[in-house]
Coordinates of C-alpha atoms in Angstrom, one line a residue:
M20 CA -9.2 -20.5 27.1
E21 CA -7.2 -20.8 23.9
Q22 CA -10.1 -19.4 21.9
R23 CA -10.3 -16.4 24.2
N24 CA -6.5 -16.0 23.8
I25 CA -6.8 -16.2 20.0
I26 CA -9.5 -13.5 19.9
L27 CA -7.6 -11.3 22.4
A28 CA -4.4 -11.8 20.4
F29 CA -6.2 -11.2 17.1
G30 CA -7.9 -8.1 18.4
L31 CA -4.7 -6.7 19.8
S32 CA -2.8 -7.4 16.6
M33 CA -5.5 -5.7 14.5
L34 CA -5.5 -2.7 16.9
I35 CA -1.7 -2.4 16.6
L36 CA -1.9 -2.8 12.8
L37 CA -4.7 -0.3 12.3
G38 CA -3.6 2.1 15.0
W39 CA 0.0 2.3 13.8
G40 CA -1.2 3.4 10.4
S41 CA -3.3 6.1 11.9
L42 CA -0.7 7.4 14.4
F43 CA 2.3 7.1 12.0
P44 CA 1.0 7.4 8.4
P45 CA 3.6 6.9 5.7
A46 CA 5.1 10.0 4.2
E47 CA 3.1 11.2 1.3
Q48 CA 4.7 12.0 -2.0
P49 CA 4.2 15.6 -3.3
I50 CA 1.0 15.9 -5.2
V51 CA 0.2 18.5 -7.7
Q52 CA -3.5 19.4 -7.7
E53 CA -4.1 19.2 -11.5
Q54 CA -6.9 17.4 -13.4
I55 CA -6.9 16.3 -17.0
T56 CA -9.5 18.1 -19.0
A57 CA -12.2 16.4 -21.1
E58 CA -10.6 17.9 -24.2
Q59 CA -7.3 16.3 -23.3
Q60 CA -8.9 13.0 -22.6
E61 CA -10.6 13.2 -26.1
A62 CA -7.2 13.9 -27.6
I63 CA -5.8 10.8 -26.0
E64 CA -8.5 8.8 -27.6
Q65 CA -7.8 10.3 -31.0
A66 CA -4.1 11.0 -30.9
P67 CA -2.2 10.1 -34.1
A68 CA 0.8 7.7 -34.2
G69 CA 2.9 7.7 -31.0
S70 CA 1.7 11.1 -29.9
E71 CA -0.8 10.0 -27.2
L72 CA -0.9 12.6 -24.5
G73 CA 1.4 12.0 -21.6
P74 CA 2.4 14.3 -18.8
D75 CA 1.4 17.9 -18.9
E76 CA 4.8 19.3 -19.8
G77 CA 4.1 22.8 -18.6
S78 CA 3.9 21.6 -15.0
M79 CA 6.9 19.4 -15.2
N80 CA 10.5 20.7 -14.8
S81 CA 11.3 23.2 -17.6
I82 CA 12.5 21.5 -20.8
D83 CA 14.3 23.6 -23.3
S84 CA 12.9 23.6 -26.8
P85 CA 15.0 21.7 -29.4
A86 CA 17.1 23.9 -31.6
P87 CA 15.6 24.5 -35.1
V88 CA 16.8 21.9 -37.6
E89 CA 16.7 21.7 -41.3
K90 CA 14.0 19.4 -42.5
R91 CA 15.2 16.1 -43.8
V92 CA 14.1 14.9 -47.2
D93 CA 14.1 11.3 -45.9
T94 CA 10.6 9.9 -46.0
V95 CA 9.2 6.8 -44.2
T96 CA 8.9 3.7 -46.3
D97 CA 5.4 3.0 -47.7
T98 CA 5.4 -0.5 -46.2
V99 CA 2.3 -0.6 -44.1
F100 CA 1.1 -2.8 -41.3
S101 CA -0.6 -6.0 -42.5
G102 CA -4.0 -5.5 -40.9
E103 CA -4.5 -3.3 -37.8
T104 CA -1.6 -4.7 -35.8
I105 CA 1.7 -6.5 -36.1
S106 CA 2.3 -9.6 -33.9
F107 CA 5.6 -10.9 -32.6
S108 CA 6.3 -13.5 -30.0
N109 CA 8.5 -15.8 -28.1
D110 CA 7.8 -19.0 -26.1
L111 CA 6.2 -17.1 -23.3
L112 CA 4.7 -13.9 -24.7
E113 CA 2.7 -12.9 -27.7
L114 CA 2.5 -9.2 -28.4
Q115 CA 0.7 -6.9 -30.8
V116 CA 1.7 -3.4 -32.0
N117 CA -0.6 -1.0 -33.7
E118 CA 0.1 1.8 -36.2
K119 CA 0.6 4.3 -33.3
G120 CA 3.5 2.2 -32.1
W121 CA 1.5 1.2 -29.0
L122 CA 1.7 -2.3 -27.4
V123 CA -2.0 -3.0 -27.4
A124 CA -2.1 -6.7 -26.7
A125 CA 0.0 -9.2 -24.7
K126 CA -1.0 -12.8 -24.0
L127 CA 0.9 -15.2 -21.7
A128 CA 1.3 -18.7 -23.1
K129 CA 1.8 -20.4 -19.8
Y130 CA -1.0 -18.8 -17.9
K131 CA -4.7 -19.5 -18.5
E132 CA -7.8 -17.5 -17.4
S133 CA -9.2 -20.6 -15.7
K134 CA -8.6 -24.3 -15.1
D135 CA -10.9 -25.3 -18.1
K136 CA -9.2 -27.2 -20.8
D137 CA -10.2 -24.7 -23.5
A138 CA -9.4 -21.6 -21.4
K139 CA -7.9 -18.7 -23.1
S140 CA -4.4 -17.4 -22.3
V141 CA -4.2 -14.5 -19.8
S142 CA -4.2 -11.1 -21.5
V143 CA -2.1 -8.6 -19.5
L144 CA -2.5 -6.0 -22.2
G145 CA -5.6 -5.7 -24.3
K146 CA -9.2 -4.6 -24.3
Q147 CA -12.2 -6.3 -22.8
D148 CA -15.5 -4.5 -22.7
M149 CA -14.7 -1.0 -21.4
H150 CA -11.5 -2.0 -19.6
S151 CA -8.2 -1.8 -21.5
V152 CA -4.5 -1.6 -20.8
H153 CA -1.8 -0.7 -23.3
V154 CA 1.8 0.8 -23.4
S155 CA 2.3 4.0 -25.4
A156 CA 5.1 6.5 -25.9
G157 CA 5.5 10.0 -27.3
I158 CA 8.0 12.8 -27.9
M159 CA 7.3 15.7 -25.6
R160 CA 6.5 19.1 -27.2
E161 CA 5.8 17.4 -30.5
K162 CA 2.3 18.0 -31.8
G163 CA 2.1 14.8 -33.7
S164 CA 3.8 12.4 -36.2
S165 CA 2.9 10.2 -39.0
L166 CA 1.6 6.7 -38.4
F167 CA 4.3 4.1 -37.9
K168 CA 5.2 1.9 -40.8
L169 CA 6.9 -1.5 -40.7
V170 CA 10.6 -1.5 -41.5
S171 CA 11.5 -5.0 -40.7
K172 CA 10.5 -8.0 -38.6
E173 CA 13.2 -10.6 -38.1
R174 CA 14.7 -13.1 -35.7
V175 CA 18.2 -12.2 -34.4
N176 CA 20.1 -14.6 -32.1
G177 CA 16.8 -16.3 -31.3
A178 CA 15.0 -13.0 -30.4
D179 CA 12.1 -11.5 -32.4
V180 CA 13.1 -8.0 -33.4
L181 CA 10.5 -5.6 -34.8
K182 CA 11.5 -2.2 -36.3
I183 CA 9.0 0.5 -37.1
R184 CA 9.4 4.1 -38.3
A185 CA 7.5 7.3 -38.4
S186 CA 8.3 11.0 -39.1
L187 CA 7.7 13.9 -36.8
A188 CA 5.8 17.0 -37.9
D189 CA 9.0 18.7 -39.1
G190 CA 10.1 15.7 -41.1
R191 CA 12.7 14.2 -38.7
I192 CA 12.7 10.4 -38.7
W193 CA 11.6 8.6 -35.5
E194 CA 12.5 4.9 -35.4
R195 CA 11.6 2.3 -32.8
T196 CA 13.1 -1.1 -32.3
M197 CA 11.4 -3.7 -30.1
T198 CA 13.3 -6.8 -29.1
L199 CA 11.5 -9.7 -27.4
I200 CA 14.0 -11.7 -25.4
P201 CA 13.6 -15.5 -25.7
G202 CA 12.5 -17.3 -22.6
S203 CA 11.6 -14.0 -20.9
Y204 CA 8.7 -11.6 -20.4
L205 CA 11.0 -8.7 -21.1
V206 CA 10.7 -6.4 -24.2
E207 CA 13.7 -4.1 -24.9
L208 CA 12.6 -0.8 -26.4
E209 CA 14.9 1.6 -28.3
D210 CA 13.7 4.9 -29.9
S211 CA 15.9 7.1 -32.0
V212 CA 15.2 10.5 -33.5
Q213 CA 17.5 12.1 -36.1
N214 CA 18.7 15.5 -35.1
G215 CA 17.0 15.0 -31.8
A216 CA 19.1 17.2 -29.5
G217 CA 17.0 18.5 -26.6
L218 CA 14.1 16.1 -27.1
K219 CA 12.5 14.1 -24.3
L220 CA 10.5 10.9 -24.6
F221 CA 7.8 9.6 -22.3
R222 CA 6.6 6.1 -22.0
Q223 CA 3.5 5.1 -20.0
V224 CA 1.2 2.2 -19.1
V225 CA -2.3 3.4 -19.7
E226 CA -5.3 1.7 -18.0
R227 CA -8.9 2.8 -18.8
Y228 CA -12.0 2.0 -16.8
P229 CA -10.2 -0.2 -14.3
N230 CA -11.8 -2.7 -12.0
R231 CA -11.6 -0.8 -8.7
D232 CA -12.7 -3.9 -6.7
G233 CA -9.2 -5.4 -7.2
S234 CA -7.7 -3.1 -4.6
T235 CA -8.8 -3.9 -1.0
F236 CA -7.5 -3.6 2.5
Y237 CA -5.6 -6.8 2.1
E238 CA -4.1 -6.2 -1.3
Y239 CA -3.3 -3.4 -3.8
A240 CA -4.0 -3.2 -7.5
G241 CA -3.5 -0.2 -9.8
P242 CA -0.7 2.2 -10.7
V243 CA 2.5 1.3 -8.9
G244 CA 6.2 2.0 -9.0
L245 CA 9.4 2.1 -7.1
V246 CA 11.3 5.4 -6.8
N247 CA 14.1 6.2 -4.4
D248 CA 13.6 2.7 -2.9
V249 CA 10.1 3.8 -1.8
L250 CA 7.1 1.8 -3.2
Q251 CA 4.6 4.1 -4.8
E252 CA 0.9 3.1 -4.8
P253 CA -1.2 6.1 -5.9
G254 CA -4.6 4.4 -5.9
Y255 CA -7.4 5.2 -8.3
D256 CA -9.3 7.3 -5.7
D257 CA -6.1 9.2 -4.8
L258 CA -5.5 10.1 -8.4
D259 CA -9.2 11.1 -8.8
E260 CA -8.7 13.6 -6.0
S261 CA -5.2 14.9 -6.8
G262 CA -5.1 14.5 -10.6
T263 CA -1.4 14.0 -10.8
V264 CA 1.4 12.6 -8.7
R265 CA 5.0 13.3 -9.6
V266 CA 8.3 11.9 -8.2
A267 CA 11.8 11.8 -9.4
G268 CA 14.8 9.6 -8.7
V269 CA 17.7 7.5 -9.9
G270 CA 16.6 4.2 -11.5
G271 CA 13.3 2.8 -10.3
W272 CA 10.3 1.6 -12.3
T273 CA 6.6 2.3 -12.9
G274 CA 3.6 0.5 -14.1
V275 CA 0.2 -1.0 -13.5
M276 CA -0.5 -4.3 -11.7
D277 CA -3.2 -6.6 -10.3
R278 CA -2.8 -9.4 -7.8
Y279 CA -0.8 -11.7 -10.1
F280 CA 0.4 -9.8 -13.2
I281 CA 2.2 -6.6 -13.9
T282 CA 3.2 -4.3 -16.7
A283 CA 6.3 -2.3 -15.6
L284 CA 8.5 0.2 -17.4
Y285 CA 12.1 0.7 -16.3
G286 CA 15.3 2.1 -17.7
D287 CA 19.0 2.3 -16.9
Q288 CA 19.2 2.0 -13.1
S289 CA 22.0 4.5 -12.9
Q290 CA 20.1 7.2 -14.8
D291 CA 17.8 9.9 -13.5
Y292 CA 14.1 9.7 -14.4
R293 CA 11.0 11.7 -13.7
Y294 CA 7.9 9.6 -13.0
Y295 CA 4.2 10.6 -13.1
Y296 CA 0.8 9.1 -12.3
I297 CA -2.3 10.7 -13.8
G298 CA -5.9 9.9 -13.4
D299 CA -9.3 11.4 -14.0
G300 CA -11.8 8.8 -13.1
R301 CA -11.7 7.0 -16.5
S302 CA -8.1 6.8 -17.7
Y303 CA -5.0 6.3 -15.6
Q304 CA -1.4 6.6 -16.7
A305 CA 1.8 5.5 -15.0
G306 CA 4.7 6.8 -16.9
M307 CA 8.4 7.9 -17.0
I308 CA 10.2 10.7 -18.8
D309 CA 13.6 9.8 -20.4
D310 CA 16.2 12.5 -21.4
G311 CA 17.9 10.0 -23.6
V312 CA 21.6 10.2 -24.8
M313 CA 23.1 11.6 -27.9
D314 CA 24.7 9.3 -30.5
G315 CA 26.2 11.9 -32.8
A316 CA 23.2 13.9 -34.0
T317 CA 20.7 11.2 -33.1
A318 CA 18.8 11.1 -29.8
V319 CA 18.6 7.6 -28.4
F320 CA 16.1 6.5 -25.7
K321 CA 16.4 3.0 -24.3
S322 CA 14.2 1.3 -21.7
N323 CA 12.5 -2.0 -21.0
V324 CA 9.0 -3.2 -20.3
Y325 CA 8.2 -6.3 -18.3
I326 CA 4.8 -7.8 -19.2
G327 CA 4.1 -10.9 -17.2
P328 CA 3.5 -12.7 -13.9
K329 CA 4.6 -11.4 -10.5
L330 CA 6.8 -14.4 -10.1
I331 CA 9.6 -13.4 -7.8
S332 CA 12.3 -15.5 -9.6
E333 CA 11.4 -13.8 -12.9
L334 CA 11.2 -10.3 -11.4
E335 CA 14.5 -10.6 -9.6
R336 CA 16.2 -11.6 -12.8
E337 CA 15.5 -8.2 -14.3
G338 CA 17.7 -6.4 -11.7
A339 CA 15.4 -3.4 -11.2
Q340 CA 13.8 -4.5 -7.9
L341 CA 10.6 -5.4 -9.7
E342 CA 10.1 -8.1 -7.0
R343 CA 9.0 -5.2 -4.7
S344 CA 5.7 -5.3 -6.6
V345 CA 4.9 -8.4 -4.6
D346 CA 4.0 -6.5 -1.5
Y347 CA 3.7 -8.7 1.6
G348 CA 2.8 -5.8 3.9
W349 CA 3.9 -5.1 7.4
F350 CA 5.2 -8.6 8.0
A351 CA 7.2 -8.9 4.8
F352 CA 10.3 -9.8 6.8
I353 CA 8.4 -12.9 7.9
A354 CA 6.5 -13.5 4.7
K355 CA 9.6 -13.6 2.4
P356 CA 11.3 -16.5 4.3
L357 CA 8.0 -18.3 4.3
H358 CA 7.7 -17.9 0.6
E359 CA 11.3 -19.1 0.1
A360 CA 10.6 -22.1 2.3
L361 CA 7.5 -23.0 0.2
S362 CA 9.6 -22.7 -2.9
W363 CA 12.3 -24.9 -1.4
F364 CA 9.8 -27.6 -0.4
Y365 CA 8.3 -27.5 -3.9
K366 CA 11.6 -28.6 -5.4
Y367 CA 11.3 -31.9 -3.7
V368 CA 7.5 -32.2 -3.3
P369 CA 5.9 -30.7 -6.4
N370 CA 2.5 -30.1 -4.8
Y371 CA 1.9 -26.8 -3.0
G372 CA -0.8 -28.3 -0.7
W373 CA 1.7 -30.7 0.7
C374 CA 4.3 -27.9 0.8
I375 CA 1.9 -25.9 3.0
I376 CA 1.6 -28.8 5.4
L377 CA 5.4 -29.3 5.5
L378 CA 5.8 -25.6 6.1
L379 CA 3.3 -25.8 8.9
I380 CA 5.1 -28.7 10.6
G381 CA 8.3 -26.6 10.4
I382 CA 6.5 -23.7 12.0
K383 CA 5.1 -25.9 14.8
I384 CA 8.6 -27.2 15.5
I385 CA 9.9 -23.6 15.8
F386 CA 7.1 -22.6 18.1
F387 CA 7.0 -25.9 20.0
Y388 CA 8.4 -24.6 23.3
P389 CA 6.2 -21.5 23.6
T390 CA 3.1 -23.5 22.5
Q391 CA 4.0 -26.2 25.0
K392 CA 4.1 -23.6 27.8
S393 CA 0.8 -22.2 26.6
Y394 CA -0.9 -25.7 26.7
Q395 CA 0.6 -26.4 30.1
S396 CA -0.8 -23.1 31.5
M397 CA -4.2 -24.0 30.0
A398 CA -4.1 -27.5 31.5
A399 CA -3.2 -26.1 34.9
M400 CA -6.1 -23.7 34.7
R401 CA -8.4 -26.5 33.7
K402 CA -7.1 -28.5 36.7
I403 CA -8.1 -25.8 39.2
Q404 CA -11.4 -25.0 37.6
P405 CA -13.4 -26.9 40.3
E406 CA -11.8 -24.7 43.0
Q407 CA -12.6 -21.6 40.9
K408 CA -16.2 -22.5 40.8
R409 CA -16.3 -23.0 44.6
L410 CA -14.8 -19.6 45.1
Q411 CA -17.3 -18.1 42.7
E412 CA -20.2 -19.7 44.6
R413 CA -18.8 -18.5 47.9
F414 CA -17.8 -14.9 47.1
G415 CA -19.9 -14.3 44.0
D416 CA -21.4 -11.1 45.4
D417 CA -18.1 -9.7 46.7
K418 CA -16.0 -9.0 43.5
Q419 CA -13.1 -7.6 45.5
K420 CA -12.9 -10.6 47.8
L421 CA -13.4 -13.0 44.9
G422 CA -10.5 -11.4 43.0
Q423 CA -8.2 -11.7 46.1
E424 CA -9.1 -15.3 46.5
M425 CA -8.6 -16.1 42.9
M426 CA -5.1 -14.5 42.9
G427 CA -4.3 -16.6 46.0
L428 CA -5.5 -19.7 44.2
Y429 CA -3.3 -18.9 41.2
K430 CA -0.3 -18.3 43.5
K431 CA -0.9 -21.5 45.4
H432 CA -0.9 -23.6 42.3
K433 CA 1.7 -21.5 40.5
V434 CA -0.6 -20.8 37.6
N435 CA -0.5 -17.7 35.4
P436 CA -4.0 -17.0 33.9
L437 CA -2.4 -15.1 31.0
G438 CA 0.3 -17.7 30.5
G439 CA -1.5 -19.1 27.4
C440 CA -1.9 -15.7 25.7
L441 CA 1.6 -14.5 25.0
P442 CA 2.8 -17.5 23.0
I443 CA -0.3 -17.1 20.8
I444 CA 0.3 -13.4 20.3
I445 CA 3.9 -14.3 19.1
Q446 CA 2.4 -16.5 16.4
I447 CA -0.2 -14.0 15.1
P448 CA 2.3 -12.2 12.8
V449 CA 3.2 -15.5 11.3
F450 CA -0.4 -16.1 10.5
F451 CA -0.8 -12.7 8.8
A452 CA 2.5 -13.2 6.9
L453 CA 1.4 -16.6 5.7
Y454 CA -2.0 -15.3 4.7
K455 CA -0.3 -12.7 2.5
V456 CA 2.1 -15.3 1.0
L457 CA -0.9 -17.6 0.0
L458 CA -2.9 -14.6 -1.2
M459 CA -0.2 -12.8 -3.2
S460 CA 2.0 -15.6 -4.6
I461 CA 1.2 -16.5 -8.1
E462 CA 2.5 -20.0 -7.5
M463 CA -0.8 -20.6 -5.6
R464 CA -2.9 -19.6 -8.7
H465 CA -4.5 -22.7 -10.1
A466 CA -2.2 -24.9 -8.0
P467 CA -4.0 -28.2 -7.2
F468 CA -3.8 -30.2 -4.0
I469 CA -5.8 -33.4 -3.9
G470 CA -9.3 -34.4 -4.8
W471 CA -11.7 -31.5 -5.0
I472 CA -9.1 -28.9 -4.2
Q473 CA -7.8 -27.9 -7.7
D474 CA -6.9 -24.2 -6.9
L475 CA -5.3 -23.3 -3.6
S476 CA -5.8 -19.6 -4.3
A477 CA -9.6 -20.0 -4.5
Q478 CA -12.2 -20.9 -1.9
D479 CA -13.1 -24.5 -1.3
P480 CA -15.9 -25.1 -3.9
Y481 CA -17.7 -27.5 -1.6
F482 CA -16.8 -25.8 1.7
I483 CA -15.4 -29.1 3.1
L484 CA -12.2 -27.6 4.5
P485 CA -14.0 -24.7 6.3
L486 CA -16.4 -27.2 7.9
L487 CA -13.5 -29.4 9.0
M488 CA -11.9 -26.2 10.4
G489 CA -15.0 -25.4 12.4
A490 CA -15.2 -29.0 13.7
S491 CA -11.6 -29.0 14.8
M492 CA -12.1 -25.6 16.5
Y493 CA -15.1 -27.0 18.4
I494 CA -13.0 -29.9 19.6
Q495 CA -10.2 -27.5 20.7
Q496 CA -12.8 -25.5 22.6
K497 CA -13.9 -28.6 24.5
L498 CA -10.3 -29.3 25.6
N499 CA -9.8 -25.8 27.0
P500 CA -11.0 -24.5 30.4
Q501 CA -14.5 -23.0 30.3
P502 CA -14.9 -19.3 31.0
P503 CA -16.2 -18.7 34.5
D504 CA -18.7 -16.1 33.3
P505 CA -21.8 -17.8 31.8
M506 CA -22.4 -15.0 29.3
Q507 CA -18.8 -15.2 28.1
A508 CA -19.1 -19.0 27.9
K509 CA -22.1 -18.6 25.7
I510 CA -20.4 -16.1 23.4
M511 CA -17.3 -18.4 23.1
S512 CA -19.5 -21.3 22.1
F513 CA -20.4 -19.5 18.9
L514 CA -16.8 -18.9 17.8
P515 CA -16.5 -22.1 15.8
V516 CA -19.6 -21.1 13.8
V517 CA -18.4 -17.5 13.3
F518 CA -14.9 -18.7 12.2
T519 CA -16.5 -21.3 9.9
V520 CA -18.6 -18.7 8.1
M521 CA -15.6 -16.4 7.8
F522 CA -13.4 -19.1 6.4
L523 CA -15.9 -20.2 3.8
F524 CA -14.5 -17.5 1.4
F525 CA -10.8 -17.7 2.3
P526 CA -8.3 -19.2 -0.1
S527 CA -8.4 -23.0 0.3
G528 CA -4.6 -23.0 0.9
L529 CA -5.0 -20.8 3.9
V530 CA -7.9 -22.9 5.3
L531 CA -5.8 -26.1 4.7
Y532 CA -3.1 -24.5 6.8
W533 CA -5.6 -23.7 9.6
V534 CA -7.2 -27.2 9.6
V535 CA -3.9 -29.0 9.8
N536 CA -2.7 -26.5 12.5
N537 CA -5.8 -27.3 14.6
V538 CA -5.3 -31.0 14.2
L539 CA -1.7 -30.9 15.3
S540 CA -2.6 -28.5 18.1
I541 CA -5.3 -30.9 19.4
A542 CA -2.8 -33.7 19.3
Q543 CA -0.2 -31.7 21.2
Q544 CA -2.7 -30.4 23.7
R545 CA -4.1 -33.9 24.5
L546 CA -0.5 -35.1 25.1
V547 CA 0.1 -32.3 27.6
M548 CA -3.2 -32.9 29.3
R549 CA -2.6 -36.6 29.6
K550 CA 0.9 -35.9 31.0
M551 CA -0.5 -33.5 33.6
G552 CA -3.3 -35.9 34.5
V553 CA -6.1 -33.5 33.4
D554 CA -9.3 -34.9 31.9

C-alpha cells in the first residue's frame, strides 16, 4: 500500500510541478530579435586591447557622443607584460591578465578537479580545448585602444593591486586597477579615463563553446543574473533563438555559472545598470553597462567580479544577493532551512554523511505523527485484507455491489483506504527540496562519508547503497497490504527493481538519505503492526 501511495504521490507532485509551469509560465523578459553577425564574431576574436565587442550600442538606449577633447600628449609607459600574461593572487585565487586587460585565467586553490592527490586546481576562467571563459571590458563607441601596459604590481594592506594602462584612439589615457582582496574570491575593478565625460563602459563574462549538457531539467548552467529581484536565466538555446536579451534595473548582477562555480559581475547596488545577454551558438556574453561617475575631468567606473564557488556563506558576504545563484527551485522555502540545518550539524559533526542522517532523524521526528497515522491506516487495511478477499470472491462479477460492500467494510472497521496517502504527499516536497540541496550544494562536492563513499555528490561507485535501497524497499513492500488486483500486485512487485535502477546514478548522499529513511520507516511500521496485532 505504501508503495502505491508513494507512486501516486510522486505522480501527483510531478503533475502539479509540470502542469503549473505550463499553465502559469513565468513572465518573460523583453527580447530583442537580433543576431550577432559572423563579422562581429570575428572582430571579437581579433579585437585589440580592451575593445572586445560588447553590446550593439545602436540598439541600446541612446548614448550621447562624448564632447570633442584636445588630445593629450601623455603616452603610456613602455613597460610591457612579462610574457603573455601577468599573474596576481591571494590565498584563495590565482588570476592572470592579458595585454587586452582581460581576466583570462582563474584557479581556485582550495578546490580540485577530482579527489586524486595530484589533481589540478579548478579553473573557473581559462581555456580547455574549444571551451573558454574570460572577463573583458571596453569603452562603448570607441573603435579601439592600444594594448595595456603594466604600470605597477604591489601589495597594499595585504591585497595584491595590479595597475595597467592603455590609450584610446584619440590619445586619452585609460587606466585600470585590479585589487584582489585577501581571503576572498572578490576582485575590485576600477577603470578611469581622462577627459571621459559622456563615456560608458561595459564589462562582460564571455563563454565560448559551452558544455550544453550542464543545463538540465533539474539544474541550470549558463548565463545568469539578478535584476529587479528577478533571477534571469536566458539559456543557450534561448539566446540562439533571440540573439539578445536586455533588462535594466537598480543594482543586481550578471555572469555565467555551472553547478558549483560562478563568475559574477556587480556594481554599486544603489546605481542603475543596463544588463545584456548575447549568444550566437558559439559565443555567449553576460554583461553590464556602467555610466560611471565624474571625478573632475576623469570618468571613473567601479565594479566587482566574484570568481569562485557557489558557497552561500561566501556569496552572502558580498551583499549583492549573489546567493540567489544557488537556485533550489520551487521548494526553495523548504530547501534553504534544510541547507542551514545541514550546515549547523556540520559544526558539531564534521562529516556530511552523518549530517544527512541526523537531518533525516530530525525530519522523521517532525513528521512522526502523520507518518504514524499513515502506518496505522495501512495496518488496519492489512488486518481486514482476508475479509476483502472473501468479498471479491463473492461479488467479483458485480463491480457495483462489490464497491458497496467494500465501503461498508471500511465503515464497519473505521478504515480510510486513502488514509496512508495524504501524509506521504505532505513529505514529497521535502524529498524534492532535499534532492536539490544535495545536488546543488557545493559542500557535498568531494565530501566523504565512510568506506567506499568518498564523494556524496557522485553516484555510489560500487552501487552498494542503491542495492540496499532496493532491498529495504522490498522489505517495506512485504509489510504493506497487497493490492487486491493481481495485475496491480504484479506491477507493484517490480517497483523495488525499477527504483534500484533509477537510484544507481543518483548522488550517493541522496541514496544514503533514502536507505536510512527506509530502515527507520520499516522499524516504525513494525512497531505499529505489533501494537495493532497485525502480522
